[in-house]
Coordinates of N, CA and C in Angstrom, one line a residue:
X1 N 16.4 -18.5 -11.6 CA 16.0 -17.2 -12.1 C 16.7 -16.1 -11.2
X2 N 17.3 -15.1 -11.9 CA 17.9 -14.0 -11.1 C 16.9 -13.0 -10.7
X3 N 17.2 -12.3 -9.6 CA 16.2 -11.3 -9.1 C 14.9 -11.9 -8.8
X4 N 14.8 -13.1 -8.3 CA 13.6 -13.7 -7.9 C 13.6 -14.2 -6.5
X5 N 12.5 -14.5 -5.9 CA 12.4 -15.0 -4.6 C 12.0 -16.4 -4.6
X6 N 12.8 -17.3 -3.9 CA 12.6 -18.7 -3.9 C 11.5 -19.1 -2.8
X7 N 10.6 -20.0 -3.2 CA 9.6 -20.4 -2.2 C 9.2 -21.8 -2.5
X8 N 9.2 -22.6 -1.4 CA 8.8 -24.0 -1.6 C 7.3 -24.2 -1.3
X9 N 6.7 -25.1 -2.1 CA 5.3 -25.4 -1.9 C 5.1 -26.9 -2.0
X10 N 4.0 -27.4 -1.5 CA 3.8 -28.9 -1.6 C 2.3 -29.1 -2.1
X11 N 2.1 -30.2 -2.7 CA 0.7 -30.5 -3.2 C -0.3 -30.6 -2.1
X12 N -1.5 -30.1 -2.3 CA -2.5 -30.2 -1.3 C -3.4 -31.3 -1.6
X13 N -3.7 -32.1 -0.6 CA -4.6 -33.2 -0.8 C -6.0 -32.7 -1.2
X14 N -6.6 -33.3 -2.3 CA -7.9 -32.8 -2.7 C -8.9 -33.0 -1.7
X15 N -9.7 -32.0 -1.4 CA -10.7 -32.1 -0.4 C -10.2 -31.8 1.1
X16 N -8.9 -31.5 1.2 CA -8.4 -31.2 2.5 C -9.1 -30.0 3.2
X17 N -9.3 -30.1 4.4 CA -10.0 -29.0 5.2 C -9.0 -27.8 5.3
X18 N -9.4 -26.7 4.8 CA -8.4 -25.5 4.8 C -8.2 -25.0 6.2
X19 N -9.3 -25.1 7.1 CA -9.1 -24.7 8.5 C -8.1 -25.5 9.2
X20 N -8.1 -26.8 8.9 CA -7.1 -27.7 9.5 C -5.7 -27.4 9.0
X21 N -5.6 -27.0 7.8 CA -4.3 -26.7 7.2 C -3.7 -25.4 7.9
X22 N -4.6 -24.4 8.1 CA -4.2 -23.2 8.7 C -3.8 -23.4 10.2
X23 N -4.5 -24.3 10.9 CA -4.1 -24.6 12.3 C -2.8 -25.3 12.3
X24 N -2.4 -26.0 11.2 CA -1.1 -26.7 11.2 C 0.0 -25.8 10.6
X25 N -0.3 -24.5 10.4 CA 0.7 -23.5 10.0 C 0.9 -23.5 8.5
X26 N 0.0 -24.1 7.7 CA 0.0 -24.2 6.3 C -1.1 -23.3 5.7
X27 N -0.7 -22.6 4.6 CA -1.7 -21.7 3.9 C -2.1 -22.3 2.6
X28 N -3.3 -22.4 2.3 CA -3.7 -22.9 1.0 C -3.5 -21.9 -0.1
X29 N -2.9 -22.3 -1.2 CA -2.6 -21.5 -2.4 C -3.1 -22.1 -3.6
X30 N -3.3 -21.3 -4.7 CA -3.7 -21.8 -6.0 C -2.8 -21.2 -7.0
X31 N -2.3 -22.0 -8.0 CA -1.5 -21.5 -9.1 C -2.3 -21.7 -10.4
X32 N -2.3 -20.6 -11.2 CA -3.0 -20.8 -12.5 C -2.3 -19.8 -13.5
X33 N -2.7 -19.9 -14.8 CA -2.1 -19.0 -15.8 C -1.0 -19.8 -16.6
X34 N -0.7 -19.2 -17.8 CA 0.4 -19.8 -18.7 C 0.2 -21.3 -18.9
X35 N -1.0 -21.6 -19.3 CA -1.4 -23.0 -19.6 C -1.3 -23.9 -18.4
X36 N -1.2 -23.3 -17.2 CA -1.2 -24.2 -16.0 C -2.6 -24.3 -15.4
X37 N -3.1 -25.5 -15.4 CA -4.5 -25.7 -14.8 C -4.4 -25.3 -13.3
X38 N -5.6 -24.9 -12.8 CA -5.7 -24.5 -11.4 C -5.0 -25.7 -10.5
X39 N -3.9 -25.3 -9.9 CA -3.2 -26.3 -9.1 C -3.3 -25.9 -7.6
X40 N -3.8 -26.9 -6.8 CA -4.0 -26.6 -5.4 C -2.7 -27.0 -4.6
X41 N -2.2 -26.0 -3.9 CA -0.9 -26.3 -3.1 C -1.1 -25.7 -1.7
X42 N -0.1 -26.0 -0.9 CA 0.0 -25.4 0.4 C 1.4 -25.0 0.7
X43 N 1.6 -23.9 1.5 CA 2.9 -23.3 1.8 C 2.9 -23.0 3.2
X44 N 4.1 -23.2 3.8 CA 4.3 -22.9 5.2 C 4.0 -21.4 5.4
X45 N 3.2 -21.0 6.4 CA 2.8 -19.6 6.6 C 3.9 -18.6 6.7
X46 N 4.9 -18.9 7.6 CA 6.0 -18.0 7.8 C 6.8 -17.8 6.5
X47 N 7.1 -18.8 5.8 CA 7.8 -18.7 4.5 C 7.0 -17.9 3.5
X48 N 5.7 -18.1 3.4 CA 4.9 -17.4 2.5 C 4.9 -15.9 2.8
X49 N 4.8 -15.6 4.1 CA 4.8 -14.2 4.6 C 6.1 -13.5 4.2
X50 N 7.2 -14.2 4.5 CA 8.5 -13.6 4.1 C 8.6 -13.4 2.6
X51 N 8.2 -14.3 1.8 CA 8.3 -14.2 0.4 C 7.4 -13.0 -0.1
X52 N 6.3 -12.8 0.5 CA 5.4 -11.7 0.0 C 6.0 -10.4 0.4
X53 N 6.7 -10.3 1.6 CA 7.3 -9.1 2.0 C 8.5 -8.7 1.0
X54 N 9.2 -9.7 0.5 CA 10.3 -9.5 -0.4 C 9.8 -9.2 -1.8
X55 N 8.8 -9.9 -2.2 CA 8.4 -9.9 -3.7 C 7.4 -8.8 -4.0
X56 N 6.4 -8.6 -3.0 CA 5.3 -7.7 -3.4 C 4.5 -8.3 -4.5
X57 N 4.0 -7.4 -5.4 CA 3.2 -7.9 -6.5 C 3.9 -7.9 -7.8
X58 N 5.2 -7.5 -7.8 CA 5.9 -7.3 -9.1 C 7.2 -8.1 -9.2
X59 N 7.7 -8.7 -8.1 CA 8.9 -9.4 -8.2 C 8.6 -10.9 -8.4
X60 N 9.3 -11.6 -9.3 CA 9.1 -13.0 -9.6 C 9.4 -13.8 -8.4
X61 N 8.6 -14.9 -8.3 CA 8.7 -15.9 -7.3 C 9.0 -17.2 -8.0
X62 N 10.1 -17.9 -7.6 CA 10.4 -19.2 -8.1 C 9.8 -20.2 -7.2
X63 N 8.6 -20.7 -7.6 CA 7.8 -21.6 -6.8 C 8.3 -23.0 -7.0
X64 N 8.9 -23.7 -6.0 CA 9.4 -25.0 -6.1 C 8.4 -26.0 -5.6
X65 N 7.7 -26.7 -6.5 CA 6.7 -27.7 -6.1 C 7.3 -29.1 -6.3
X66 N 7.9 -29.5 -5.2 CA 8.4 -30.9 -5.2 C 9.4 -31.1 -6.3
X67 N 10.3 -30.1 -6.5 CA 11.4 -30.2 -7.5 C 11.1 -29.5 -8.8
X68 N 9.8 -29.2 -9.1 CA 9.4 -28.5 -10.3 C 9.4 -27.0 -10.1
X69 N 10.1 -26.3 -10.8 CA 10.2 -24.8 -10.7 C 9.2 -24.1 -11.5
X70 N 8.3 -23.3 -10.9 CA 7.3 -22.5 -11.7 C 7.5 -21.0 -11.4
X71 N 7.8 -20.2 -12.4 CA 7.9 -18.7 -12.2 C 6.5 -18.1 -12.1
X72 N 6.2 -17.5 -10.9 CA 4.9 -16.9 -10.6 C 5.0 -15.5 -10.1
X73 N 3.9 -14.8 -10.0 CA 3.7 -13.6 -9.3 C 2.6 -13.7 -8.3
X74 N 2.8 -13.0 -7.2 CA 1.6 -12.9 -6.2 C 0.5 -12.2 -7.0
X75 N -0.6 -12.8 -7.1 CA -1.8 -12.2 -7.8 C -2.8 -11.6 -6.8
X76 N -3.1 -12.3 -5.8 CA -4.0 -11.8 -4.7 C -3.7 -12.5 -3.4
X77 N -3.9 -11.8 -2.3 CA -3.6 -12.3 -1.0 C -4.8 -11.9 -0.1
X78 N -5.5 -13.0 0.4 CA -6.6 -12.8 1.3 C -6.2 -12.8 2.7
X79 N -6.6 -11.8 3.5 CA -6.3 -11.7 4.9 C -7.5 -11.9 5.8
X80 N -7.2 -12.4 7.0 CA -8.3 -12.6 7.9 C -8.7 -11.2 8.4
X81 N -9.9 -10.8 8.4 CA -10.3 -9.4 8.8 C -10.0 -9.1 10.3
X82 N -9.9 -10.1 11.1 CA -9.6 -9.8 12.5 C -8.2 -9.9 12.9
X83 N -7.5 -11.0 12.5 CA -6.1 -11.2 12.9 C -5.1 -10.6 11.8
X84 N -5.6 -10.3 10.6 CA -4.8 -9.8 9.5 C -3.8 -10.8 9.1
X85 N -4.0 -12.1 9.4 CA -3.1 -13.1 8.9 C -3.5 -13.6 7.5
X86 N -2.6 -14.1 6.7 CA -2.9 -14.7 5.4 C -3.8 -15.9 5.6
X87 N -4.8 -16.0 4.8 CA -5.6 -17.2 4.8 C -5.7 -17.9 3.4
X88 N -5.3 -17.1 2.4 CA -5.3 -17.8 1.0 C -4.5 -16.9 0.1
X89 N -3.9 -17.5 -0.9 CA -3.1 -16.8 -1.9 C -3.3 -17.4 -3.2
X90 N -3.4 -16.5 -4.2 CA -3.4 -16.9 -5.6 C -2.1 -16.5 -6.3
X91 N -1.5 -17.4 -7.0 CA -0.3 -17.1 -7.8 C -0.6 -17.2 -9.2
X92 N 0.0 -16.3 -10.0 CA -0.2 -16.3 -11.5 C 1.1 -16.8 -12.1
X93 N 1.0 -17.9 -12.8 CA 2.2 -18.4 -13.5 C 2.4 -17.6 -14.8
X94 N 3.6 -17.2 -15.0 CA 3.9 -16.3 -16.1 C 4.7 -17.0 -17.2
X95 N 4.6 -16.5 -18.4 CA 5.4 -16.9 -19.6 C 6.6 -16.0 -19.6
X96 N 7.8 -16.4 -19.4 CA 9.0 -15.6 -19.3 C 9.2 -14.8 -20.6
X97 N 8.6 -15.2 -21.7 CA 8.8 -14.6 -23.0 C 7.7 -13.6 -23.4
X98 N 6.7 -13.4 -22.5 CA 5.6 -12.5 -22.8 C 5.5 -11.4 -21.7
X99 N 5.3 -10.2 -22.1 CA 5.2 -9.1 -21.2 C 3.9 -9.2 -20.4
X100 N 4.0 -8.8 -19.1 CA 2.9 -8.8 -18.2 C 2.7 -7.4 -17.6
X101 N 1.5 -7.1 -17.1 CA 1.3 -5.9 -16.4 C 1.3 -6.2 -14.9
X102 N 1.9 -5.2 -14.1 CA 2.0 -5.4 -12.7 C 1.9 -4.1 -12.0
X103 N 1.5 -4.1 -10.7 CA 1.4 -2.9 -9.9 C 2.7 -2.8 -9.1
X104 N 3.4 -1.7 -9.2 CA 4.7 -1.5 -8.6 C 4.7 -0.4 -7.6
X105 N 5.3 -0.7 -6.4 CA 5.4 0.3 -5.4 C 6.3 1.5 -5.8
X106 N 6.1 2.7 -5.2 CA 7.0 3.8 -5.4 C 7.9 4.0 -4.2
X107 N 9.1 4.3 -4.5 CA 10.1 4.6 -3.5 C 10.6 6.0 -3.6
X108 N 10.6 6.7 -2.4 CA 11.1 8.1 -2.4 C 12.6 8.2 -2.1
X109 N 13.3 9.0 -2.9 CA 14.7 9.2 -2.7 C 15.0 10.7 -2.5
X110 N 16.0 11.0 -1.7 CA 16.5 12.3 -1.4 C 15.5 13.2 -0.7
X111 N 15.8 14.4 -0.5 CA 14.9 15.3 0.3 C 14.4 16.5 -0.5
X112 N 13.2 16.9 -0.3 CA 12.5 18.0 -1.0 C 13.0 19.3 -0.4
X113 N 13.5 20.2 -1.2 CA 13.8 21.6 -0.8 C 12.5 22.3 -0.2
X114 N 11.4 22.0 -0.8 CA 10.1 22.6 -0.3 C 9.8 22.2 1.1
X115 N 10.1 20.9 1.4 CA 9.9 20.4 2.7 C 10.8 21.0 3.7
X116 N 12.0 21.3 3.3 CA 13.0 22.0 4.1 C 12.5 23.4 4.5
X117 N 11.8 24.0 3.6 CA 11.2 25.3 3.8 C 9.9 25.3 4.5
X118 N 9.5 24.1 5.0 CA 8.3 24.1 5.8 C 7.1 23.4 5.2
X119 N 7.2 23.0 3.9 CA 6.0 22.3 3.3 C 5.8 21.0 3.9
X120 N 4.5 20.5 3.8 CA 4.1 19.2 4.3 C 4.1 18.2 3.1
X121 N 4.8 17.1 3.1 CA 4.8 16.1 2.0 C 3.6 15.2 2.1
X122 N 2.8 15.3 1.1 CA 1.5 14.5 1.0 C 1.6 13.5 -0.1
X123 N 1.5 12.2 0.2 CA 1.6 11.2 -0.9 C 0.2 11.0 -1.4
X124 N 0.1 11.2 -2.7 CA -1.2 11.0 -3.4 C -1.4 9.6 -4.0
X125 N -0.2 9.0 -4.5 CA -0.3 7.6 -5.0 C 0.9 6.9 -4.5
X126 N 0.7 5.6 -4.1 CA 1.7 4.8 -3.6 C 2.2 3.8 -4.7
X127 N 1.4 3.5 -5.7 CA 1.8 2.5 -6.7 C 1.4 3.0 -8.1
X128 N 2.0 2.4 -9.1 CA 1.7 2.7 -10.5 C 1.7 1.3 -11.3
X129 N 1.0 1.3 -12.4 CA 1.0 0.1 -13.2 C 2.1 0.2 -14.3
X130 N 2.8 -0.9 -14.5 CA 3.8 -1.0 -15.6 C 3.7 -2.3 -16.4
X131 N 4.4 -2.3 -17.5 CA 4.4 -3.5 -18.3 C 5.8 -3.8 -18.7
X132 N 6.2 -5.1 -18.6 CA 7.5 -5.6 -18.9 C 7.5 -7.1 -19.0
X133 N 8.6 -7.6 -19.5 CA 8.9 -9.1 -19.4 C 9.0 -9.4 -17.9
X134 N 8.6 -10.6 -17.5 CA 8.6 -10.9 -16.1 C 10.0 -10.7 -15.5
X135 N 11.1 -11.1 -16.2 CA 12.4 -10.9 -15.6 C 12.8 -9.5 -15.4
X136 N 12.1 -8.6 -16.1 CA 12.5 -7.2 -16.0 C 11.6 -6.3 -15.1
X137 N 10.6 -7.0 -14.6 CA 9.7 -6.2 -13.7 C 10.5 -5.7 -12.5
X138 N 10.3 -4.4 -12.2 CA 11.1 -3.8 -11.1 C 10.3 -4.1 -9.8
X139 N 11.1 -4.2 -8.7 CA 10.4 -4.4 -7.4 C 9.7 -3.1 -7.0
X140 N 10.4 -2.0 -7.3 CA 9.8 -0.7 -7.0 C 10.3 0.3 -8.0
X141 N 9.8 1.5 -8.0 CA 10.3 2.6 -8.9 C 10.6 3.8 -8.0
X142 N 11.7 4.4 -8.3 CA 12.2 5.6 -7.5 C 11.7 6.9 -8.1
X143 N 11.4 7.9 -7.2 CA 11.1 9.2 -7.6 C 12.0 10.2 -6.8
X144 N 12.6 11.2 -7.4 CA 13.6 12.0 -6.8 C 12.9 13.3 -6.2
X145 N 12.8 13.3 -4.9 CA 12.1 14.4 -4.2 C 12.9 15.7 -4.2
X146 N 14.2 15.6 -4.6 CA 14.9 16.9 -4.7 C 14.4 17.8 -5.8
X147 N 13.6 17.2 -6.7 CA 13.0 18.0 -7.8 C 11.7 18.8 -7.3
X148 N 11.3 18.5 -6.1 CA 10.1 19.1 -5.5 C 10.6 20.4 -4.7
X149 N 10.8 21.5 -5.4 CA 11.4 22.7 -4.8 C 10.4 23.7 -4.4
X150 N 9.2 23.8 -5.0 CA 8.3 24.9 -4.7 C 7.2 24.5 -3.8
X151 N 6.8 25.4 -2.9 CA 5.6 25.2 -2.1 C 4.4 25.1 -3.0
X152 N 3.6 24.0 -2.8 CA 2.4 23.7 -3.6 C 2.8 22.9 -4.8
X153 N 4.0 22.6 -5.0 CA 4.5 21.9 -6.2 C 4.1 20.4 -6.2
X154 N 4.1 19.7 -7.3 CA 3.8 18.3 -7.4 C 4.8 17.5 -8.2
X155 N 4.9 16.2 -8.0 CA 5.6 15.3 -8.8 C 4.6 14.3 -9.4
X156 N 4.7 14.0 -10.6 CA 3.8 13.0 -11.2 C 4.5 11.8 -11.7
X157 N 3.7 10.8 -12.2 CA 4.2 9.6 -12.7 C 5.3 9.8 -13.7
X158 N 5.2 10.9 -14.5 CA 6.2 11.2 -15.5 C 7.6 11.5 -14.9
X159 N 7.6 11.8 -13.6 CA 8.9 12.0 -12.9 C 9.5 10.8 -12.3
X160 N 8.9 9.6 -12.5 CA 9.4 8.4 -12.0 C 10.6 8.0 -12.8
X161 N 11.6 7.3 -12.2 CA 12.8 6.8 -12.9 C 12.4 5.4 -13.4
X162 N 12.2 5.3 -14.7 CA 11.7 4.1 -15.3 C 12.9 3.4 -16.0
X163 N 13.3 2.1 -15.6 CA 14.4 1.4 -16.2 C 14.1 1.0 -17.6
X164 N 15.2 0.6 -18.3 CA 15.0 0.1 -19.7 C 14.2 -1.2 -19.7
X165 N 13.4 -1.3 -20.7 CA 12.6 -2.6 -20.8 C 11.3 -2.5 -20.0
X166 N 11.0 -1.4 -19.4 CA 9.8 -1.2 -18.6 C 9.0 -0.1 -19.2
X167 N 7.7 -0.3 -19.3 CA 6.8 0.7 -19.9 C 5.8 1.1 -18.8
X168 N 5.6 2.4 -18.6 CA 4.6 3.0 -17.7 C 3.2 2.8 -18.3
X169 N 2.3 2.2 -17.6 CA 0.9 2.0 -18.1 C 0.0 3.1 -17.5
X170 N 0.3 3.5 -16.2 CA -0.5 4.5 -15.6 C -0.4 5.8 -16.3
X171 N -1.4 6.7 -16.2 CA -1.3 8.0 -16.8 C -0.1 8.8 -16.3
X172 N 0.7 9.3 -17.2 CA 1.9 10.1 -16.7 C 1.6 11.3 -15.9
X173 N 0.3 11.8 -16.0 CA -0.1 13.0 -15.2 C -0.6 12.6 -13.8
X174 N -0.6 11.3 -13.5 CA -1.0 10.9 -12.1 C -0.1 11.5 -11.1
X175 N -0.7 12.2 -10.2 CA 0.1 12.9 -9.1 C 0.6 11.9 -8.1
X176 N 1.9 12.0 -7.8 CA 2.5 11.0 -6.9 C 2.6 11.7 -5.5
X177 N 3.1 12.9 -5.5 CA 3.4 13.6 -4.2 C 3.2 15.1 -4.4
X178 N 2.8 15.7 -3.3 CA 2.5 17.1 -3.3 C 3.3 17.8 -2.1
X179 N 3.8 19.0 -2.4 CA 4.5 19.8 -1.3 C 3.4 20.8 -0.8
X180 N 2.6 20.4 0.1 CA 1.5 21.2 0.6 C 1.9 22.2 1.5
X181 N 1.3 23.4 1.3 CA 1.6 24.6 2.2 C 0.9 24.3 3.5
X182 N 1.6 24.5 4.6 CA 1.0 24.2 5.9 C -0.1 25.3 6.2
X183 N -1.1 24.8 6.9 CA -2.2 25.7 7.3 C -1.8 26.7 8.3
X184 N -2.3 27.9 8.2 CA -2.0 29.0 9.2 C -2.7 28.7 10.4
X185 N -2.1 28.9 11.6 CA -2.7 28.6 12.9 C -3.8 29.7 13.1
X186 N -4.9 29.2 13.6 CA -6.0 30.2 13.9 C -5.9 30.5 15.4
X187 N -5.8 31.7 15.8 CA -5.7 32.2 17.2 C -7.1 32.8 17.6
X188 N -7.7 32.1 18.5 CA -9.0 32.6 19.0 C -8.8 33.7 20.0
X189 N -9.6 34.8 19.8 CA -9.5 35.9 20.8 C -10.6 35.7 21.8
X190 N -10.3 35.9 23.1 CA -11.2 35.8 24.2 C -11.8 37.1 24.5
X191 N -13.1 37.3 24.4 CA -13.7 38.6 24.7 C -13.6 39.0 26.1
X192 N -13.3 40.3 26.4 CA -13.2 40.7 27.8 C -14.4 40.5 28.6
X193 N -14.3 40.3 29.9 CA -15.5 40.1 30.8 C -16.4 41.2 30.7
X194 N -15.9 42.5 30.5 CA -16.7 43.6 30.4 C -17.7 43.6 29.3
X195 N -17.4 42.7 28.3 CA -18.3 42.6 27.1 C -19.4 41.6 27.3
X196 N -19.8 41.4 28.6 CA -20.9 40.5 28.9 C -22.2 40.7 28.2
X197 N -22.4 42.0 27.8 CA -23.6 42.3 27.1 C -23.7 41.6 25.8
X198 N -22.6 41.3 25.2 CA -22.6 40.6 23.9 C -23.1 39.2 24.1
X199 N -23.0 38.7 25.3 CA -23.6 37.3 25.6 C -25.0 37.4 26.1
X200 N -25.6 38.6 26.1 CA -27.0 38.7 26.5 C -27.1 39.0 28.0
X201 N -26.0 39.2 28.7 CA -26.1 39.4 30.2 C -26.2 40.9 30.4
X202 N -27.0 41.3 31.5 CA -27.2 42.7 31.9 C -26.8 42.8 33.3
X203 N -25.5 43.3 33.6 CA -25.0 43.3 35.0 C -25.8 44.4 35.8
X204 N -25.9 44.1 37.1 CA -26.6 45.1 38.0 C -25.7 46.3 38.2
X205 N -26.3 47.5 38.5 CA -25.5 48.7 38.7 C -24.8 48.5 40.0
X206 N -23.5 49.1 40.0 CA -22.7 48.9 41.2 C -23.3 49.5 42.4
X207 N -23.4 48.8 43.5 CA -24.0 49.3 44.7 C -25.5 49.1 44.8
X208 N -26.1 48.6 43.8 CA -27.6 48.4 43.8 C -27.9 47.1 44.6
X209 N -28.8 47.2 45.5 CA -29.2 46.1 46.3 C -30.3 45.3 45.7
X210 N -30.3 44.0 45.8 CA -31.3 43.1 45.3 C -32.6 43.3 46.2
X211 N -33.8 43.3 45.6 CA -35.0 43.4 46.4 C -35.2 42.3 47.4
X212 N -35.7 42.6 48.5 CA -35.9 41.6 49.6 C -37.0 40.7 49.1
X213 N -37.0 39.4 49.6 CA -38.0 38.4 49.3 C -39.4 39.0 49.6
X214 N -40.3 39.0 48.7 CA -41.7 39.4 48.9 C -41.8 40.9 48.6
X215 N -40.7 41.6 48.5 CA -40.8 43.1 48.2 C -41.0 43.3 46.7
X216 N -41.9 44.2 46.4 CA -42.2 44.5 45.0 C -41.2 45.5 44.5
X217 N -40.6 45.1 43.4 CA -39.6 46.0 42.8 C -40.3 47.1 41.9
X218 N -39.9 48.4 42.2 CA -40.6 49.5 41.5 C -39.7 49.9 40.3

């Protein structure tokens, strides 16, 4: 398959302890979909991590299971909450002749004139949903920041560069990025010491002596 990521997997022994697999550097995975019954497999952790970094959720993976090639997409990735390492992955087997929906990352291109003028670039959405044949699914979609010329302006999903054969499923009005006007700095004024009365203080008259201990003040 062109524009796909190759990944080798091996059959998992039924009833194998997944903790033991992970200790041995293998990650348990499941493949299902496209008339494929739930198939229990295992993949070397480093190879699986590299494949996910390259493929994301929308690039085809050619899963080689002991010589049998299965076109799949990463469907879900479970991470350990402490170590952030992969602990389980679900692959969805696709029919190359049927369109599928997938979440695609957004890639920013060029520079915004508004940002050059001092605006702050705020990303509102990092992904959008698209529909296409598996072989036509894009790894990411580009948006041209040079169109963001005005302070306070926005670019939406309608501004994405969509290749032929791909349909945008997300609302075209979904805001992708905003050229936010920077906040004005607030300068705090310090009140003069002579304004102590504002703080409730009553200074003694210049030259006035404090009453001696035990002396009654008149």
